[in-house]
PDB file of N, CA and C in Angstrom:
ATOM      1  N   MET A 922     107.396  84.315  76.770  1.00 88.00           N
ATOM      2  CA  MET A 922     107.843  85.616  77.192  1.00 88.00           C
ATOM      3  C   MET A 922     108.830  85.476  78.353  1.00 88.00           C
ATOM      4  N   THR A 923     109.867  86.262  78.317  1.00 94.00           N
ATOM      5  CA  THR A 923     110.893  86.221  79.347  1.00 94.00           C
ATOM      6  C   THR A 923     110.659  87.319  80.372  1.00 94.00           C
ATOM      7  N   GLN A 924     110.831  86.982  81.638  1.00 96.00           N
ATOM      8  CA  GLN A 924     110.772  87.964  82.708  1.00 96.00           C
ATOM      9  C   GLN A 924     112.180  88.497  82.957  1.00 96.00           C
ATOM     10  N   LYS A 925     112.285  89.769  83.293  1.00 96.00           N
ATOM     11  CA  LYS A 925     113.550  90.362  83.703  1.00 96.00           C
ATOM     12  C   LYS A 925     113.370  90.788  85.155  1.00 96.00           C
ATOM     13  N   ILE A 926     114.126  90.159  86.053  1.00 96.00           N
ATOM     14  CA  ILE A 926     113.980  90.365  87.491  1.00 96.00           C
ATOM     15  C   ILE A 926     115.268  90.974  88.042  1.00 96.00           C
ATOM     16  N   ALA A 927     115.127  92.042  88.823  1.00 96.00           N
ATOM     17  CA  ALA A 927     116.267  92.659  89.498  1.00 96.00           C
ATOM     18  C   ALA A 927     116.266  92.227  90.964  1.00 96.00           C
ATOM     19  N   LEU A 928     117.447  91.929  91.470  1.00 95.00           N
ATOM     20  CA  LEU A 928     117.605  91.487  92.853  1.00 95.00           C
ATOM     21  C   LEU A 928     118.721  92.276  93.524  1.00 95.00           C
ATOM     22  N   HIS A 929     118.671  92.347  94.830  1.00 94.00           N
ATOM     23  CA  HIS A 929     119.737  92.979  95.611  1.00 94.00           C
ATOM     24  C   HIS A 929     120.098  92.042  96.750  1.00 94.00           C
ATOM     25  N   THR A 930     121.381  91.773  96.911  1.00 94.00           N
ATOM     26  CA  THR A 930     121.873  91.015  98.053  1.00 94.00           C
ATOM     27  C   THR A 930     123.066  91.773  98.617  1.00 94.00           C
ATOM     28  N   ARG A 931     123.500  91.381  99.805  1.00 96.00           N
ATOM     29  CA  ARG A 931     124.603  92.085 100.465  1.00 96.00           C
ATOM     30  C   ARG A 931     125.576  91.073 101.057  1.00 96.00           C
ATOM     31  N   LEU A 932     126.848  91.330 100.831  1.00 97.00           N
ATOM     32  CA  LEU A 932     127.896  90.458 101.346  1.00 97.00           C
ATOM     33  C   LEU A 932     128.164  90.722 102.818  1.00 97.00           C
ATOM     34  N   LYS A 933     128.607  89.686 103.512  1.00 97.00           N
ATOM     35  CA  LYS A 933     129.128  89.858 104.857  1.00 97.00           C
ATOM     36  C   LYS A 933     130.420  90.663 104.757  1.00 97.00           C
ATOM     37  N   PRO A 934     130.742  91.427 105.781  1.00 98.00           N
ATOM     38  CA  PRO A 934     131.975  92.215 105.741  1.00 98.00           C
ATOM     39  C   PRO A 934     133.201  91.341 105.464  1.00 98.00           C
ATOM     40  N   GLY A 935     134.061  91.817 104.573  1.00 98.00           N
ATOM     41  CA  GLY A 935     135.305  91.123 104.263  1.00 98.00           C
ATOM     42  C   GLY A 935     135.181  89.965 103.284  1.00 98.00           C
ATOM     43  N   LYS A 936     134.008  89.724 102.742  1.00 98.00           N
ATOM     44  CA  LYS A 936     133.796  88.572 101.846  1.00 98.00           C
ATOM     45  C   LYS A 936     133.839  88.945 100.363  1.00 98.00           C
ATOM     46  N   GLU A 937     134.181  90.201 100.034  1.00 98.00           N
ATOM     47  CA  GLU A 937     134.146  90.665  98.648  1.00 98.00           C
ATOM     48  C   GLU A 937     135.060  89.841  97.729  1.00 98.00           C
ATOM     49  N   ALA A 938     136.306  89.662  98.111  1.00 98.00           N
ATOM     50  CA  ALA A 938     137.264  88.948  97.262  1.00 98.00           C
ATOM     51  C   ALA A 938     136.863  87.488  97.086  1.00 98.00           C
ATOM     52  N   GLU A 939     136.401  86.857  98.158  1.00 98.00           N
ATOM     53  CA  GLU A 939     135.981  85.454  98.058  1.00 98.00           C
ATOM     54  C   GLU A 939     134.768  85.308  97.140  1.00 98.00           C
ATOM     55  N   TYR A 940     133.825  86.242  97.264  1.00 98.00           N
ATOM     56  CA  TYR A 940     132.640  86.204  96.399  1.00 98.00           C
ATOM     57  C   TYR A 940     133.057  86.323  94.933  1.00 98.00           C
ATOM     58  N   ASP A 941     133.928  87.280  94.651  1.00 98.00           N
ATOM     59  CA  ASP A 941     134.413  87.450  93.276  1.00 98.00           C
ATOM     60  C   ASP A 941     135.109  86.185  92.793  1.00 98.00           C
ATOM     61  N   ARG A 942     135.909  85.569  93.679  1.00 98.00           N
ATOM     62  CA  ARG A 942     136.652  84.361  93.303  1.00 98.00           C
ATOM     63  C   ARG A 942     135.710  83.208  92.966  1.00 98.00           C
ATOM     64  N   VAL A 943     134.694  82.961  93.794  1.00 97.00           N
ATOM     65  CA  VAL A 943     133.808  81.819  93.529  1.00 97.00           C
ATOM     66  C   VAL A 943     132.906  82.057  92.323  1.00 97.00           C
ATOM     67  N   HIS A 944     132.726  83.332  91.950  1.00 97.00           N
ATOM     68  CA  HIS A 944     131.920  83.631  90.777  1.00 97.00           C
ATOM     69  C   HIS A 944     132.751  83.792  89.505  1.00 97.00           C
ATOM     70  N   ALA A 945     134.058  83.685  89.620  1.00 96.00           N
ATOM     71  CA  ALA A 945     134.898  83.807  88.430  1.00 96.00           C
ATOM     72  C   ALA A 945     134.501  82.765  87.388  1.00 96.00           C
ATOM     73  N   ARG A 946     134.081  81.603  87.861  1.00 96.00           N
ATOM     74  CA  ARG A 946     133.562  80.552  86.980  1.00 96.00           C
ATOM     75  C   ARG A 946     132.709  79.615  87.811  1.00 96.00           C
ATOM     76  N   ILE A 947     131.410  79.583  87.510  1.00 97.00           N
ATOM     77  CA  ILE A 947     130.546  78.637  88.216  1.00 97.00           C
ATOM     78  C   ILE A 947     130.691  77.268  87.556  1.00 97.00           C
ATOM     79  N   SER A 948     130.307  76.238  88.266  1.00 97.00           N
ATOM     80  CA  SER A 948     130.441  74.875  87.743  1.00 97.00           C
ATOM     81  C   SER A 948     129.500  74.645  86.561  1.00 97.00           C
ATOM     82  N   ASP A 949     129.889  73.715  85.710  1.00 98.00           N
ATOM     83  CA  ASP A 949     129.029  73.345  84.585  1.00 98.00           C
ATOM     84  C   ASP A 949     127.688  72.806  85.091  1.00 98.00           C
ATOM     85  N   GLU A 950     127.711  72.112  86.239  1.00 98.00           N
ATOM     86  CA  GLU A 950     126.485  71.557  86.801  1.00 98.00           C
ATOM     87  C   GLU A 950     125.531  72.657  87.252  1.00 98.00           C
ATOM     88  N   LEU A 951     126.069  73.709  87.869  1.00 98.00           N
ATOM     89  CA  LEU A 951     125.214  74.816  88.285  1.00 98.00           C
ATOM     90  C   LEU A 951     124.682  75.561  87.066  1.00 98.00           C
ATOM     91  N   ASP A 952     125.528  75.771  86.080  1.00 98.00           N
ATOM     92  CA  ASP A 952     125.096  76.403  84.834  1.00 98.00           C
ATOM     93  C   ASP A 952     123.930  75.617  84.230  1.00 98.00           C
ATOM     94  N   ALA A 953     124.071  74.297  84.184  1.00 98.00           N
ATOM     95  CA  ALA A 953     123.024  73.447  83.606  1.00 98.00           C
ATOM     96  C   ALA A 953     121.738  73.516  84.432  1.00 98.00           C
ATOM     97  N   ALA A 954     121.867  73.538  85.764  1.00 98.00           N
ATOM     98  CA  ALA A 954     120.683  73.614  86.630  1.00 98.00           C
ATOM     99  C   ALA A 954     119.939  74.928  86.409  1.00 98.00           C
ATOM    100  N   LEU A 955     120.680  76.024  86.310  1.00 98.00           N
ATOM    101  CA  LEU A 955     120.046  77.321  86.064  1.00 98.00           C
ATOM    102  C   LEU A 955     119.315  77.316  84.730  1.00 98.00           C
ATOM    103  N   ARG A 956     119.961  76.808  83.701  1.00 98.00           N
ATOM    104  CA  ARG A 956     119.349  76.783  82.367  1.00 98.00           C
ATOM    105  C   ARG A 956     118.129  75.859  82.332  1.00 98.00           C
ATOM    106  N   ARG A 957     118.216  74.701  83.003  1.00 98.00           N
ATOM    107  CA  ARG A 957     117.066  73.778  83.066  1.00 98.00           C
ATOM    108  C   ARG A 957     115.862  74.437  83.723  1.00 98.00           C
ATOM    109  N   SER A 958     116.134  75.305  84.677  1.00 97.00           N
ATOM    110  CA  SER A 958     115.036  75.954  85.402  1.00 97.00           C
ATOM    111  C   SER A 958     114.499  77.187  84.681  1.00 97.00           C
ATOM    112  N   GLY A 959     115.045  77.477  83.481  1.00 98.00           N
ATOM    113  CA  GLY A 959     114.488  78.540  82.659  1.00 98.00           C
ATOM    114  C   GLY A 959     115.286  79.829  82.608  1.00 98.00           C
ATOM    115  N   VAL A 960     116.443  79.879  83.283  1.00 98.00           N
ATOM    116  CA  VAL A 960     117.271  81.087  83.261  1.00 98.00           C
ATOM    117  C   VAL A 960     117.988  81.174  81.920  1.00 98.00           C
ATOM    118  N   THR A 961     117.875  82.327  81.268  1.00 98.00           N
ATOM    119  CA  THR A 961     118.597  82.547  80.005  1.00 98.00           C
ATOM    120  C   THR A 961     119.758  83.511  80.178  1.00 98.00           C
ATOM    121  N   SER A 962     119.715  84.319  81.252  1.00 98.00           N
ATOM    122  CA  SER A 962     120.788  85.277  81.515  1.00 98.00           C
ATOM    123  C   SER A 962     120.758  85.654  82.988  1.00 98.00           C
ATOM    124  N   TRP A 963     121.962  85.799  83.583  1.00 98.00           N
ATOM    125  CA  TRP A 963     122.059  86.257  84.972  1.00 98.00           C
ATOM    126  C   TRP A 963     123.313  87.096  85.079  1.00 98.00           C
ATOM    127  N   ASN A 964     123.146  88.376  85.332  1.00 98.00           N
ATOM    128  CA  ASN A 964     124.268  89.302  85.472  1.00 98.00           C
ATOM    129  C   ASN A 964     124.301  89.831  86.894  1.00 98.00           C
ATOM    130  N   ILE A 965     125.513  89.984  87.439  1.00 98.00           N
ATOM    131  CA  ILE A 965     125.683  90.506  88.791  1.00 98.00           C
ATOM    132  C   ILE A 965     126.705  91.633  88.749  1.00 98.00           C
ATOM    133  N   TRP A 966     126.343  92.759  89.384  1.00 98.00           N
ATOM    134  CA  TRP A 966     127.261  93.876  89.571  1.00 98.00           C
ATOM    135  C   TRP A 966     127.498  94.018  91.066  1.00 98.00           C
ATOM    136  N   ARG A 967     128.725  94.418  91.434  1.00 98.00           N
ATOM    137  CA  ARG A 967     129.037  94.605  92.852  1.00 98.00           C
ATOM    138  C   ARG A 967     129.546  96.018  93.079  1.00 98.00           C
ATOM    139  N   SER A 968     129.004  96.670  94.105  1.00 98.00           N
ATOM    140  CA  SER A 968     129.483  97.964  94.573  1.00 98.00           C
ATOM    141  C   SER A 968     129.772  97.790  96.056  1.00 98.00           C
ATOM    142  N   GLY A 969     131.052  97.663  96.395  1.00 97.00           N
ATOM    143  CA  GLY A 969     131.402  97.356  97.780  1.00 97.00           C
ATOM    144  C   GLY A 969     130.814  96.018  98.168  1.00 97.00           C
ATOM    145  N   ARG A 970     129.955  96.012  99.179  1.00 97.00           N
ATOM    146  CA  ARG A 970     129.320  94.774  99.632  1.00 97.00           C
ATOM    147  C   ARG A 970     127.949  94.553  99.018  1.00 97.00           C
ATOM    148  N   ASP A 971     127.445  95.533  98.265  1.00 97.00           N
ATOM    149  CA  ASP A 971     126.122  95.417  97.655  1.00 97.00           C
ATOM    150  C   ASP A 971     126.203  94.748  96.293  1.00 97.00           C
ATOM    151  N   LEU A 972     125.326  93.776  96.085  1.00 96.00           N
ATOM    152  CA  LEU A 972     125.264  93.028  94.828  1.00 96.00           C
ATOM    153  C   LEU A 972     123.929  93.311  94.155  1.00 96.00           C
ATOM    154  N   PHE A 973     123.985  93.601  92.874  1.00 97.00           N
ATOM    155  CA  PHE A 973     122.790  93.863  92.090  1.00 97.00           C
ATOM    156  C   PHE A 973     122.740  92.855  90.949  1.00 97.00           C
ATOM    157  N   HIS A 974     121.640  92.127  90.875  1.00 96.00           N
ATOM    158  CA  HIS A 974     121.478  91.046  89.912  1.00 96.00           C
ATOM    159  C   HIS A 974     120.368  91.427  88.926  1.00 96.00           C
ATOM    160  N   VAL A 975     120.541  91.041  87.670  1.00 97.00           N
ATOM    161  CA  VAL A 975     119.449  91.094  86.701  1.00 97.00           C
ATOM    162  C   VAL A 975     119.356  89.694  86.099  1.00 97.00           C
ATOM    163  N   VAL A 976     118.205  89.085  86.297  1.00 97.00           N
ATOM    164  CA  VAL A 976     117.971  87.715  85.861  1.00 97.00           C
ATOM    165  C   VAL A 976     116.913  87.724  84.766  1.00 97.00           C
ATOM    166  N   GLU A 977     117.207  87.064  83.664  1.00 98.00           N
ATOM    167  CA  GLU A 977     116.206  86.851  82.619  1.00 98.00           C
ATOM    168  C   GLU A 977     115.830  85.382  82.670  1.00 98.00           C
ATOM    169  N   VAL A 978     114.529  85.144  82.839  1.00 98.00           N
ATOM    170  CA  VAL A 978     114.051  83.795  83.114  1.00 98.00           C
ATOM    171  C   VAL A 978     112.636  83.642  82.572  1.00 98.00           C
ATOM    172  N   ALA A 979     112.301  82.422  82.180  1.00 97.00           N
ATOM    173  CA  ALA A 979     110.962  82.152  81.654  1.00 97.00           C
ATOM    174  C   ALA A 979     109.889  82.409  82.714  1.00 97.00           C
ATOM    175  N   ASN A 980     110.106  81.896  83.927  1.00 96.00           N
ATOM    176  CA  ASN A 980     109.140  82.059  85.018  1.00 96.00           C
ATOM    177  C   ASN A 980     109.929  82.091  86.319  1.00 96.00           C
ATOM    178  N   TYR A 981     110.078  83.265  86.894  1.00 95.00           N
ATOM    179  CA  TYR A 981     110.933  83.454  88.064  1.00 95.00           C
ATOM    180  C   TYR A 981     110.509  82.579  89.236  1.00 95.00           C
ATOM    181  N   GLN A 982     109.226  82.609  89.585  1.00 93.00           N
ATOM    182  CA  GLN A 982     108.786  81.829  90.728  1.00 93.00           C
ATOM    183  C   GLN A 982     108.962  80.326  90.503  1.00 93.00           C
ATOM    184  N   ALA A 983     108.682  79.849  89.310  1.00 94.00           N
ATOM    185  CA  ALA A 983     108.877  78.429  89.009  1.00 94.00           C
ATOM    186  C   ALA A 983     110.354  78.068  89.090  1.00 94.00           C
ATOM    187  N   MET A 984     111.220  78.956  88.593  1.00 96.00           N
ATOM    188  CA  MET A 984     112.662  78.718  88.660  1.00 96.00           C
ATOM    189  C   MET A 984     113.105  78.582  90.110  1.00 96.00           C
ATOM    190  N   ARG A 985     112.651  79.507  90.968  1.00 94.00           N
ATOM    191  CA  ARG A 985     113.053  79.480  92.372  1.00 94.00           C
ATOM    192  C   ARG A 985     112.582  78.197  93.052  1.00 94.00           C
ATOM    193  N   LYS A 986     111.367  77.781  92.773  1.00 93.00           N
ATOM    194  CA  LYS A 986     110.843  76.562  93.391  1.00 93.00           C
ATOM    195  C   LYS A 986     111.602  75.331  92.900  1.00 93.00           C
ATOM    196  N   GLU A 987     111.926  75.297  91.611  1.00 95.00           N
ATOM    197  CA  GLU A 987     112.678  74.159  91.075  1.00 95.00           C
ATOM    198  C   GLU A 987     114.070  74.091  91.681  1.00 95.00           C
ATOM    199  N   LEU A 988     114.749  75.230  91.770  1.00 96.00           N
ATOM    200  CA  LEU A 988     116.104  75.243  92.308  1.00 96.00           C
ATOM    201  C   LEU A 988     116.149  74.948  93.805  1.00 96.00           C
ATOM    202  N   ALA A 989     115.045  75.173  94.500  1.00 93.00           N
ATOM    203  CA  ALA A 989     115.001  74.928  95.947  1.00 93.00           C
ATOM    204  C   ALA A 989     115.304  73.479  96.290  1.00 93.00           C
ATOM    205  N   THR A 990     114.995  72.556  95.373  1.00 95.00           N
ATOM    206  CA  THR A 990     115.210  71.135  95.641  1.00 95.00           C
ATOM    207  C   THR A 990     116.330  70.532  94.801  1.00 95.00           C
ATOM    208  N   ASP A 991     116.992  71.350  93.998  1.00 97.00           N
ATOM    209  CA  ASP A 991     118.069  70.850  93.144  1.00 97.00           C
ATOM    210  C   ASP A 991     119.341  70.686  93.971  1.00 97.00           C
ATOM    211  N   PRO A 992     119.915  69.474  94.034  1.00 97.00           N
ATOM    212  CA  PRO A 992     121.105  69.240  94.862  1.00 97.00           C
ATOM    213  C   PRO A 992     122.286  70.154  94.524  1.00 97.00           C
ATOM    214  N   VAL A 993     122.477  70.465  93.257  1.00 98.00           N
ATOM    215  CA  VAL A 993     123.581  71.344  92.859  1.00 98.00           C
ATOM    216  C   VAL A 993     123.360  72.743  93.416  1.00 98.00           C
ATOM    217  N   ASN A 994     122.144  73.244  93.328  1.00 96.00           N
ATOM    218  CA  ASN A 994     121.844  74.566  93.868  1.00 96.00           C
ATOM    219  C   ASN A 994     121.895  74.574  95.393  1.00 96.00           C
ATOM    220  N   ILE A 995     121.445  73.518  96.020  1.00 95.00           N
ATOM    221  CA  ILE A 995     121.514  73.438  97.484  1.00 95.00           C
ATOM    222  C   ILE A 995     122.971  73.551  97.935  1.00 95.00           C
ATOM    223  N   GLU A 996     123.862  72.862  97.245  1.00 96.00           N
ATOM    224  CA  GLU A 996     125.297  72.944  97.558  1.00 96.00           C
ATOM    225  C   GLU A 996     125.824  74.364  97.324  1.00 96.00           C
ATOM    226  N   TRP A 997     125.422  74.991  96.206  1.00 96.00           N
ATOM    227  CA  TRP A 997     125.844  76.363  95.897  1.00 96.00           C
ATOM    228  C   TRP A 997     125.330  77.337  96.957  1.00 96.00           C
ATOM    229  N   GLN A 998     124.085  77.159  97.377  1.00 94.00           N
ATOM    230  CA  GLN A 998     123.515  78.057  98.376  1.00 94.00           C
ATOM    231  C   GLN A 998     124.219  77.917  99.727  1.00 94.00           C
ATOM    232  N   ALA A 999     124.747  76.745 100.021  1.00 94.00           N
ATOM    233  CA  ALA A 999     125.530  76.568 101.251  1.00 94.00           C
ATOM    234  C   ALA A 999     126.803  77.412 101.186  1.00 94.00           C
ATOM    235  N   VAL A1000     127.424  77.478 100.021  1.00 96.00           N
ATOM    236  CA  VAL A1000     128.604  78.333  99.825  1.00 96.00           C
ATOM    237  C   VAL A1000     128.198  79.792  99.958  1.00 96.00           C
ATOM    238  N   MET A1001     127.082  80.175  99.324  1.00 96.00           N
ATOM    239  CA  MET A1001     126.621  81.565  99.371  1.00 96.00           C
ATOM    240  C   MET A1001     126.238  81.982 100.793  1.00 96.00           C
ATOM    241  N   ALA A1002     125.719  81.055 101.587  1.00 94.00           N
ATOM    242  CA  ALA A1002     125.329  81.373 102.967  1.00 94.00           C
ATOM    243  C   ALA A1002     126.523  81.832 103.789  1.00 94.00           C
ATOM    244  N   GLU A1003     127.712  81.371 103.432  1.00 96.00           N
ATOM    245  CA  GLU A1003     128.924  81.802 104.131  1.00 96.00           C
ATOM    246  C   GLU A1003     129.345  83.210 103.714  1.00 96.00           C
ATOM    247  N   LEU A1004     128.845  83.674 102.577  1.00 97.00           N
ATOM    248  CA  LEU A1004     129.276  84.957 102.022  1.00 97.00           C
ATOM    249  C   LEU A1004     128.239  86.064 102.138  1.00 97.00           C
ATOM    250  N   LEU A1005     126.956  85.706 102.122  1.00 96.00           N
ATOM    251  CA  LEU A1005     125.879  86.696 102.104  1.00 96.00           C
ATOM    252  C   LEU A1005     125.299  86.925 103.494  1.00 96.00           C
ATOM    253  N   GLU A1006     124.812  88.139 103.721  1.00 95.00           N
ATOM    254  CA  GLU A1006     124.243  88.478 105.024  1.00 95.00           C
ATOM    255  C   GLU A1006     122.961  87.716 105.331  1.00 95.00           C
ATOM    256  N   VAL A1007     122.139  87.472 104.325  1.00 81.00           N
ATOM    257  CA  VAL A1007     120.852  86.821 104.549  1.00 81.00           C
ATOM    258  C   VAL A1007     120.788  85.559 103.692  1.00 81.00           C
ATOM    259  N   GLU A1008     120.375  84.470 104.311  1.00 67.00           N
ATOM    260  CA  GLU A1008     120.195  83.237 103.551  1.00 67.00           C
ATOM    261  C   GLU A1008     118.931  83.319 102.717  1.00 67.00           C
ATOM    262  N   ASP A1009     118.915  82.621 101.619  1.00 66.00           N
ATOM    263  CA  ASP A1009     117.786  82.611 100.702  1.00 66.00           C
ATOM    264  C   ASP A1009     117.054  81.279 100.842  1.00 66.00           C
ATOM    265  N   ASP A1010     115.760  81.330 101.088  1.00 65.00           N
ATOM    266  CA  ASP A1010     115.003  80.090 101.280  1.00 65.00           C
ATOM    267  C   ASP A1010     114.458  79.513  99.975  1.00 65.00           C
ATOM    268  N   TYR A1011     114.622  80.243  98.883  1.00 66.00           N
ATOM    269  CA  TYR A1011     114.160  79.791  97.562  1.00 66.00           C
ATOM    270  C   TYR A1011     112.700  79.381  97.559  1.00 66.00           C
ATOM    271  N   SER A1012     111.876  80.099  98.328  1.00 66.00           N
ATOM    272  CA  SER A1012     110.448  79.783  98.388  1.00 66.00           C
ATOM    273  C   SER A1012     109.748  80.084  97.065  1.00 66.00           C
ATOM    274  N   GLY A1013     110.278  81.060  96.319  1.00 68.00           N
ATOM    275  CA  GLY A1013     109.621  81.457  95.087  1.00 68.00           C
ATOM    276  C   GLY A1013     108.531  82.473  95.300  1.00 68.00           C
ATOM    277  N   ASP A1014     108.388  82.959  96.532  1.00 78.00           N
ATOM    278  CA  ASP A1014     107.325  83.901  96.842  1.00 78.00           C
ATOM    279  C   ASP A1014     107.663  85.345  96.498  1.00 78.00           C
ATOM    280  N   ASP A1015     108.948  85.658  96.322  1.00 82.00           N
ATOM    281  CA  ASP A1015     109.324  87.045  96.048  1.00 82.00           C
ATOM    282  C   ASP A1015     109.273  87.330  94.551  1.00 82.00           C
ATOM    283  N   MET A1016     109.263  88.610  94.220  1.00 87.00           N
ATOM    284  CA  MET A1016     109.286  89.023  92.806  1.00 87.00           C
ATOM    285  C   MET A1016     110.461  89.947  92.516  1.00 87.00           C
ATOM    286  N   GLY A1017     111.476  89.937  93.379  1.00 91.00           N
ATOM    287  CA  GLY A1017     112.629  90.789  93.154  1.00 91.00           C
ATOM    288  C   GLY A1017     112.315  92.230  93.497  1.00 91.00           C
ATOM    289  N   LEU A1018     113.140  93.131  92.995  1.00 93.00           N
ATOM    290  CA  LEU A1018     112.969  94.556  93.252  1.00 93.00           C
ATOM    291  C   LEU A1018     111.838  95.118  92.405  1.00 93.00           C
ATOM    292  N   ALA A1019     111.132  96.083  92.967  1.00 93.00           N
ATOM    293  CA  ALA A1019     110.062  96.743  92.227  1.00 93.00           C
ATOM    294  C   ALA A1019     110.676  97.708  91.205  1.00 93.00           C
ATOM    295  N   LYS A1020     110.206  97.645  89.957  1.00 93.00           N
ATOM    296  CA  LYS A1020     110.664  98.572  88.938  1.00 93.00           C
ATOM    297  C   LYS A1020     110.018  99.918  89.192  1.00 93.00           C
ATOM    298  N   VAL A1021     110.851 100.952  89.223  1.00 95.00           N
ATOM    299  CA  VAL A1021     110.381 102.296  89.488  1.00 95.00           C
ATOM    300  C   VAL A1021     110.258 103.095  88.200  1.00 95.00           C
ATOM    301  N   TRP A1022     111.185 102.903  87.282  1.00 95.00           N
ATOM    302  CA  TRP A1022     111.208 103.717  86.069  1.00 95.00           C
ATOM    303  C   TRP A1022     111.952 102.975  84.976  1.00 95.00           C
ATOM    304  N   GLU A1023     111.580 103.241  83.734  1.00 94.00           N
ATOM    305  CA  GLU A1023     112.256 102.675  82.569  1.00 94.00           C
ATOM    306  C   GLU A1023     112.244 103.710  81.460  1.00 94.00           C
ATOM    307  N   LEU A1024     113.370 103.899  80.792  1.00 96.00           N
ATOM    308  CA  LEU A1024     113.432 104.801  79.648  1.00 96.00           C
ATOM    309  C   LEU A1024     112.609 104.209  78.525  1.00 96.00           C
ATOM    310  N   PRO A1025     111.562 104.935  78.086  1.00 94.00           N
ATOM    311  CA  PRO A1025     110.696 104.384  77.039  1.00 94.00           C
ATOM    312  C   PRO A1025     111.397 104.326  75.682  1.00 94.00           C
TER     313      PRO A1025
END
């Protein structure tokens, strides 16, 4: 069974264009690391500085813990730390945004 997790992050002021540029194409190595950790889909929408993510993954917490020690992800997170307001520790303890409603 696949989990669908929603996330929210926020860009530092003035980092919108750079964020879009670095996400225009992620590296094959990062793509492979995400897929190895169980991610089947990751979509990001941006409204100004607010980023909304929907991640489809086999096990969200396991994915986060695996990526926490992956050298490719560690390098990617260093780039993201320059762009995002809050650094991500990849502890795997969070469950993303709480679902409030779904059209049945």
